[in-house]
Coordinates of C-alpha atoms in Angstrom, one line a residue:
M1 CA 247.6 132.4 -64.4
T2 CA 246.7 132.2 -60.7
K3 CA 245.9 128.7 -59.6
T4 CA 242.4 128.2 -58.2
K5 CA 241.1 125.7 -55.6
T6 CA 237.6 124.7 -56.6
K7 CA 235.2 124.1 -53.8
T8 CA 232.9 121.1 -54.1
K9 CA 229.8 122.9 -53.2
A10 CA 227.6 124.3 -56.0
W11 CA 225.4 127.3 -55.6
M12 CA 222.2 128.1 -57.2
K13 CA 220.8 131.7 -55.5
R14 CA 216.9 136.8 -54.2
T15 CA 218.9 137.6 -53.5
T16 CA 219.8 136.6 -50.3
A17 CA 221.4 139.1 -51.6
T18 CA 224.4 136.1 -51.6
I19 CA 226.2 136.9 -48.5
G20 CA 223.9 135.8 -49.5
V21 CA 223.3 134.1 -50.9
A22 CA 220.6 134.4 -49.6
C23 CA 220.6 133.9 -48.8
L24 CA 221.3 132.0 -46.3
G25 CA 223.0 134.2 -43.8
A26 CA 221.3 136.6 -41.4
L27 CA 222.4 139.5 -43.6
A28 CA 220.7 138.7 -46.9
L29 CA 222.3 140.8 -49.6
V30 CA 219.3 140.8 -51.8
A31 CA 217.3 143.8 -52.9
C32 CA 213.7 142.5 -52.7
D33 CA 210.3 143.9 -52.1
P34 CA 208.9 143.8 -48.6
E35 CA 208.1 140.2 -47.7
P36 CA 204.3 139.4 -47.7
S37 CA 202.7 138.7 -44.4
V38 CA 202.5 135.0 -43.9
D39 CA 199.5 135.1 -41.7
A40 CA 197.5 137.3 -44.1
E41 CA 198.5 136.1 -47.5
V42 CA 198.8 132.4 -46.8
E43 CA 195.4 132.2 -45.2
R44 CA 194.1 133.8 -48.4
D45 CA 196.1 131.6 -50.7
A46 CA 195.0 128.5 -48.7
A47 CA 191.5 129.0 -50.1
V48 CA 192.7 127.7 -53.4
E49 CA 192.2 123.9 -53.8
V50 CA 195.5 122.2 -53.2
D51 CA 194.5 119.3 -55.5
G52 CA 194.4 121.7 -58.4
A53 CA 190.7 121.9 -58.9
G54 CA 190.0 125.4 -60.3
A55 CA 193.6 126.5 -60.0
R56 CA 195.7 127.3 -63.1
P57 CA 199.4 126.3 -63.1
L58 CA 201.8 129.0 -64.3
G59 CA 203.0 127.0 -67.3
A60 CA 203.4 123.4 -68.3
G61 CA 207.1 123.3 -67.5
G62 CA 206.6 124.3 -63.9
A63 CA 208.2 127.4 -62.4
S64 CA 209.1 130.1 -64.8
G65 CA 212.8 129.8 -65.6
A66 CA 213.5 126.8 -63.5
S67 CA 214.7 124.9 -66.5
G68 CA 214.8 127.8 -68.9
A69 CA 217.5 129.6 -70.9
R70 CA 220.3 131.2 -68.9
P71 CA 220.1 135.0 -68.9
Q72 CA 222.7 136.7 -71.1
P73 CA 225.0 139.6 -70.4
S74 CA 223.3 142.9 -71.2
A75 CA 224.4 144.7 -74.4
P76 CA 226.8 147.7 -73.9
S77 CA 224.8 150.7 -72.9
K78 CA 224.9 154.0 -74.8
A79 CA 227.0 156.8 -73.5
K80 CA 225.5 158.4 -70.5
E81 CA 225.6 161.9 -69.1
H82 CA 229.0 163.4 -68.0
G83 CA 230.1 161.9 -64.7
E84 CA 228.1 158.7 -65.1
L85 CA 229.7 155.3 -65.8
V86 CA 229.9 154.5 -69.5
V87 CA 230.0 150.8 -70.5
H88 CA 231.9 150.5 -73.7
P89 CA 232.0 147.7 -76.3
P90 CA 235.2 145.6 -76.2
M91 CA 238.3 147.5 -77.5
P92 CA 240.9 145.8 -79.8
D93 CA 244.1 144.6 -78.1
A94 CA 242.4 145.2 -74.7
E95 CA 245.0 143.2 -72.7
K96 CA 247.9 145.3 -74.0
A97 CA 245.9 148.5 -73.6
F98 CA 245.2 147.6 -69.9
A99 CA 248.9 147.2 -69.1
E100 CA 249.6 150.5 -70.9
A101 CA 246.8 152.3 -69.0
L102 CA 248.2 151.1 -65.7
E103 CA 251.6 152.5 -66.6
L104 CA 250.1 155.8 -67.7
I105 CA 248.0 156.1 -64.5
G106 CA 251.1 155.4 -62.3
E107 CA 253.1 158.0 -64.2
H108 CA 250.6 160.8 -64.6
Y109 CA 247.8 160.5 -62.0
V110 CA 247.8 163.4 -59.5
D111 CA 248.0 161.3 -56.4
P112 CA 250.1 158.2 -55.4
I113 CA 248.6 155.0 -56.6
D114 CA 247.8 151.9 -54.6
R115 CA 248.3 149.2 -57.3
D116 CA 246.5 146.5 -55.2
A117 CA 243.5 148.8 -55.0
L118 CA 243.6 149.2 -58.8
Y119 CA 243.9 145.5 -59.5
T120 CA 241.1 144.7 -57.0
G121 CA 238.8 147.3 -58.7
A122 CA 239.8 145.9 -62.1
L123 CA 238.8 142.4 -61.1
E124 CA 235.5 143.7 -59.7
G125 CA 234.9 145.2 -63.1
V126 CA 235.8 142.0 -64.8
M127 CA 233.2 140.1 -62.7
S128 CA 230.5 142.8 -63.5
R129 CA 230.9 142.1 -67.2
L130 CA 229.9 138.4 -66.7
I131 CA 226.3 137.3 -66.5
Q132 CA 224.4 139.2 -63.8
I133 CA 220.8 139.3 -62.6
E134 CA 219.5 142.6 -61.2
G135 CA 219.2 142.4 -57.4
H136 CA 220.8 138.9 -57.3
P137 CA 224.7 138.7 -57.3
V138 CA 225.7 135.9 -59.6
N139 CA 229.3 136.3 -60.6
V140 CA 231.2 138.2 -57.9
L141 CA 234.5 138.7 -56.2
L142 CA 234.5 137.6 -52.5
S143 CA 236.7 139.0 -49.8
P144 CA 237.9 136.5 -47.1
D145 CA 235.3 137.7 -44.7
E146 CA 232.5 137.4 -47.3
L147 CA 233.7 133.9 -48.2
D148 CA 233.7 132.8 -44.6
E149 CA 230.2 134.3 -44.2
L150 CA 229.0 132.5 -47.3
M151 CA 230.4 129.1 -46.3
S152 CA 229.2 129.3 -42.7
G153 CA 225.7 130.2 -43.9
T154 CA 225.6 126.9 -45.8
K155 CA 226.0 125.1 -42.5
G156 CA 223.0 126.8 -40.9
T157 CA 224.9 129.1 -38.5
I158 CA 226.4 132.6 -38.7
V159 CA 227.9 135.2 -36.4
G160 CA 225.9 138.4 -36.3
V161 CA 222.9 140.1 -34.7
G162 CA 220.3 138.1 -36.6
V163 CA 218.7 140.6 -39.0
M164 CA 217.9 139.8 -42.6
I165 CA 218.0 143.0 -44.5
E166 CA 217.0 144.5 -47.8
M167 CA 217.0 147.8 -49.6
V168 CA 213.5 149.1 -50.3
A169 CA 213.4 152.5 -52.1
D170 CA 216.9 153.2 -51.0
V171 CA 216.1 152.6 -47.3
L172 CA 217.5 149.7 -45.4
V173 CA 214.6 147.6 -44.1
I174 CA 214.6 144.6 -41.8
R175 CA 213.0 141.7 -43.7
D176 CA 213.2 139.3 -40.7
A177 CA 214.6 138.9 -37.2
I178 CA 215.9 135.4 -36.8
P179 CA 214.3 133.7 -33.7
G180 CA 216.8 133.4 -30.9
S181 CA 219.0 136.2 -32.1
A182 CA 219.9 139.4 -30.4
A183 CA 217.7 141.3 -32.8
A184 CA 214.7 139.2 -32.0
A185 CA 215.4 139.4 -28.3
A186 CA 215.5 143.2 -28.6
G187 CA 212.1 143.2 -30.3
L188 CA 213.2 144.3 -33.7
Q189 CA 210.7 143.2 -36.3
R190 CA 209.9 143.0 -40.0
G191 CA 209.5 146.4 -41.5
D192 CA 211.7 148.3 -39.1
R193 CA 214.1 150.7 -40.8
I194 CA 217.8 151.0 -40.0
L195 CA 218.9 154.6 -40.5
G196 CA 222.3 154.5 -38.8
I197 CA 225.1 152.3 -37.5
D198 CA 227.2 153.3 -34.5
G199 CA 226.2 156.9 -34.7
E200 CA 226.7 157.4 -38.4
R201 CA 223.9 157.8 -40.9
I202 CA 223.9 155.2 -43.7
A203 CA 222.0 157.1 -46.4
G204 CA 223.8 156.6 -49.7
M205 CA 226.2 154.0 -48.2
P206 CA 226.9 150.9 -50.4
L207 CA 225.1 147.8 -49.1
G208 CA 228.4 145.9 -48.8
E209 CA 229.8 148.6 -46.5
I210 CA 226.6 148.5 -44.4
V211 CA 226.8 144.7 -44.0
R212 CA 230.5 145.0 -43.1
R213 CA 229.6 147.5 -40.3
I214 CA 226.8 145.3 -38.9
R215 CA 229.0 142.2 -38.9
G216 CA 231.7 141.5 -36.4
P217 CA 233.2 138.9 -34.0
A218 CA 231.0 137.2 -31.4
G219 CA 230.8 139.1 -28.2
S220 CA 231.3 142.5 -29.8
S221 CA 228.5 145.1 -30.0
V222 CA 226.9 147.3 -32.6
T223 CA 224.3 150.1 -32.2
L224 CA 221.6 150.5 -34.8
F225 CA 219.5 153.6 -35.2
V226 CA 216.1 152.2 -35.8
Q227 CA 212.8 153.8 -37.1
R228 CA 209.3 152.2 -36.7
D229 CA 206.5 154.4 -37.9
T230 CA 207.1 157.7 -36.1
E231 CA 209.3 156.3 -33.3
E232 CA 213.1 156.3 -33.5
W233 CA 215.7 154.9 -31.1
D234 CA 219.2 153.6 -30.7
Q235 CA 219.3 149.8 -30.2
K236 CA 222.5 148.2 -28.9
L237 CA 223.0 144.6 -30.0
V238 CA 225.7 142.0 -29.0
R239 CA 226.8 139.8 -31.9
D240 CA 226.7 136.0 -31.3
V241 CA 226.4 132.7 -33.2
V242 CA 223.0 132.6 -34.8
T243 CA 221.3 129.4 -35.9
I244 CA 219.4 129.9 -39.1
R245 CA 216.0 128.2 -39.4
N246 CA 215.4 127.6 -43.1
V247 CA 212.1 125.8 -42.6
E248 CA 209.0 127.1 -40.9
A249 CA 205.8 125.0 -40.6
K250 CA 202.3 125.3 -39.0
M251 CA 198.8 124.0 -39.5
L252 CA 196.3 126.3 -41.1
G253 CA 193.3 124.1 -40.1
D254 CA 191.1 121.5 -41.9
G255 CA 194.1 119.2 -42.5
L256 CA 196.0 121.9 -44.4
G257 CA 199.7 122.2 -43.6
Y258 CA 201.9 125.2 -44.4
L259 CA 205.6 124.9 -45.0
R260 CA 207.8 127.9 -45.7
L261 CA 211.4 127.5 -47.1
R262 CA 213.9 130.4 -46.6
G263 CA 216.9 128.8 -48.2
F264 CA 218.8 125.5 -48.9
A265 CA 221.7 124.8 -46.5
E266 CA 223.2 121.6 -45.3
T267 CA 220.6 121.3 -42.6
T268 CA 217.5 122.1 -44.7
A269 CA 216.6 118.5 -45.6
D270 CA 216.7 117.4 -41.9
E271 CA 214.7 120.5 -40.9
L272 CA 212.1 119.6 -43.6
D273 CA 211.7 116.1 -42.3
A274 CA 211.2 117.3 -38.7
A275 CA 208.7 119.9 -39.8
L276 CA 206.7 117.4 -41.9
E277 CA 206.8 114.9 -39.1
A278 CA 205.2 117.5 -36.9
L279 CA 202.6 118.5 -39.5
S280 CA 201.7 114.8 -40.2
G281 CA 201.3 114.2 -36.4
A282 CA 198.9 117.2 -36.3
G283 CA 196.7 115.7 -39.0
M284 CA 198.1 117.2 -42.2
K285 CA 196.3 115.9 -45.4
R286 CA 197.3 118.6 -47.8
L287 CA 200.3 120.9 -48.0
I288 CA 201.2 124.4 -49.1
V289 CA 204.9 125.0 -49.8
D290 CA 205.8 128.7 -49.7
L291 CA 208.8 129.6 -51.9
R292 CA 207.9 133.2 -52.6
I293 CA 210.9 134.6 -50.7
C294 CA 213.5 131.9 -51.2
P295 CA 216.8 132.9 -52.9
G296 CA 218.1 129.3 -53.2
G297 CA 221.3 127.9 -51.8
L298 CA 223.2 124.6 -52.2
L299 CA 222.4 122.5 -55.2
D300 CA 223.0 119.3 -53.1
A301 CA 220.5 120.5 -50.5
A302 CA 218.0 121.3 -53.3
V303 CA 218.3 117.8 -54.6
A304 CA 218.0 116.3 -51.2
V305 CA 214.9 118.3 -50.3
T306 CA 213.2 117.7 -53.7
S307 CA 213.9 114.0 -53.5
R308 CA 211.7 113.8 -50.4
F309 CA 208.6 114.3 -52.6
L310 CA 209.5 112.2 -55.7
D311 CA 209.6 108.6 -56.9
E312 CA 213.0 107.0 -57.3
G313 CA 214.4 107.9 -60.7
D314 CA 212.4 111.1 -61.2
R315 CA 214.5 113.7 -62.9
I316 CA 215.2 116.8 -60.7
V317 CA 217.4 119.0 -62.8
S318 CA 219.9 118.9 -65.7
V319 CA 223.1 120.8 -65.3
S320 CA 225.2 121.7 -68.3
D321 CA 229.0 122.2 -67.9
R322 CA 231.2 123.6 -70.6
K323 CA 233.8 120.9 -70.1
K324 CA 231.8 118.0 -68.7
G325 CA 228.7 118.3 -70.8
D326 CA 225.2 117.7 -69.4
K327 CA 224.5 115.8 -66.2
E328 CA 221.0 114.8 -65.0
L329 CA 220.4 114.7 -61.2
K330 CA 217.6 112.3 -60.2
A331 CA 215.9 111.1 -57.1
E332 CA 217.9 108.2 -55.8
E333 CA 215.2 106.6 -53.7
Q334 CA 211.5 106.7 -53.0
G335 CA 210.6 110.0 -51.4
R336 CA 209.4 109.8 -47.8
W337 CA 206.7 112.5 -48.4
R338 CA 205.6 111.6 -51.9
G339 CA 201.9 111.5 -52.7
I340 CA 200.8 114.5 -50.5
P341 CA 198.4 116.8 -52.4
M342 CA 200.3 120.1 -52.7
A343 CA 200.4 123.6 -54.0
A344 CA 203.6 125.7 -54.2
L345 CA 203.5 129.5 -53.8
I346 CA 206.1 131.2 -56.1
G347 CA 207.0 134.7 -57.2
P348 CA 209.7 137.0 -58.6
K349 CA 211.8 136.3 -55.4
T350 CA 211.7 132.6 -56.0
A351 CA 215.1 131.8 -57.3
S352 CA 217.6 129.0 -58.2
S353 CA 217.2 126.0 -55.9
A354 CA 213.7 127.1 -55.0
E355 CA 212.8 127.1 -58.8
I356 CA 214.3 123.5 -59.1
L357 CA 212.0 122.4 -56.3
A358 CA 208.9 124.1 -57.7
D359 CA 209.5 122.8 -61.1
A360 CA 210.0 119.2 -59.9
L361 CA 206.9 119.4 -57.6
A362 CA 204.8 120.5 -60.6
T363 CA 206.3 118.0 -63.0
H364 CA 206.4 114.9 -60.9
A365 CA 204.3 115.4 -57.8
G366 CA 201.2 117.1 -59.4
A367 CA 201.6 120.3 -57.4
T368 CA 199.8 123.4 -58.6
L369 CA 202.0 126.5 -58.8
I370 CA 200.3 129.6 -57.6
G371 CA 201.5 133.2 -57.8
A372 CA 203.7 135.1 -60.3
P373 CA 206.5 133.9 -62.6
S374 CA 209.7 133.1 -60.7
M375 CA 213.1 134.8 -61.2
G376 CA 214.3 132.4 -63.9
K377 CA 217.9 132.3 -62.8
G378 CA 218.8 129.0 -64.6
S379 CA 222.5 128.8 -63.5
V380 CA 224.7 127.0 -61.0
E381 CA 227.5 128.8 -59.2
S382 CA 230.8 127.3 -57.9
I383 CA 233.3 128.9 -55.5
H384 CA 236.9 129.1 -56.7
E385 CA 239.4 130.2 -54.0
L386 CA 242.4 132.3 -54.9
D387 CA 245.8 131.8 -53.3
N388 CA 245.5 135.1 -51.3
G389 CA 242.3 133.9 -49.5
W390 CA 239.9 135.8 -51.8
A391 CA 237.5 133.9 -54.1
L392 CA 235.4 134.0 -57.2
K393 CA 231.8 132.9 -57.3
L394 CA 231.3 131.9 -60.9
S395 CA 228.5 130.6 -63.1
S396 CA 229.8 127.1 -64.0
G397 CA 226.7 125.4 -65.3

């Protein structure tokens, strides 16, 4: 058995999409609906009393799924039409049959076989049979480039052009252009469609291949064919180091502060403190925390952020490990921002660490949850690096 080197970071993740996760990079590998307009929807949602008067929480336990049962692998599907993938139930003596099948393929297949390609595809198939959530990669095989992107995203920086992307009705759409990035400087904006990369149309191209083509080393360039309404043009962008802002804050008036979280990286807790300091200085008396488009991120970061609003000893989350049993994570000190009347906005794109925060705010800080049920991910992922530089992202709790 191949020896694995377990990373100490734990992941909880829209699927930033993870190169993600979510999440956290400028190329979010999550297939989500178009992001709601902050200026329009938050102003509307702000009309709800933050102290909870007249607003109905979405369940006594907080965010839907934040502490719920883990989703289970789907049952084998029935046979599909000819040419489509069929998911079979487990066969007897499958390990022996696998080795036998490889030998038969090598002996009888019409073309020469790249065994590394076969083994890689087989491992991808193995990972697909583990717990998965639609639109949110949970258990996946990571190439060295994907691993580097994932880990750099946890530190709040990536190399790229600064677009967060998603697939909407099979069309690649810009969900956000990160401030200070090449994309933002070029005027690309939310809702723009990317139809081609470096002169090649991307219709039908796998999302992973699209991301690979947009990525590249700092200083190199990529040309995106962009559509906005009826206008189309080629936009050349130079890749560079992009600083990811995971916290956005502003005053909405009448003492009401607005705080939006995009993800949970190593820098998020410090960003949160700085944002709340600014809001407090501007006269904030009540707070809206917007988690509607937040795929999650680092578990440690989620605990640090959540602790800011709780009393010492308040339970944040319980993590179950097959080998180590249950472990409760609690606030280790009095939260700096506890006691602020709050509401949290959640929805189907609220996942993982964001669900932990929402649940704890409702349970311990008296926050009202407003919106729709959250994703209900309910698992923690860990990264296990293989000797060849590839890695597995696995549900481990």
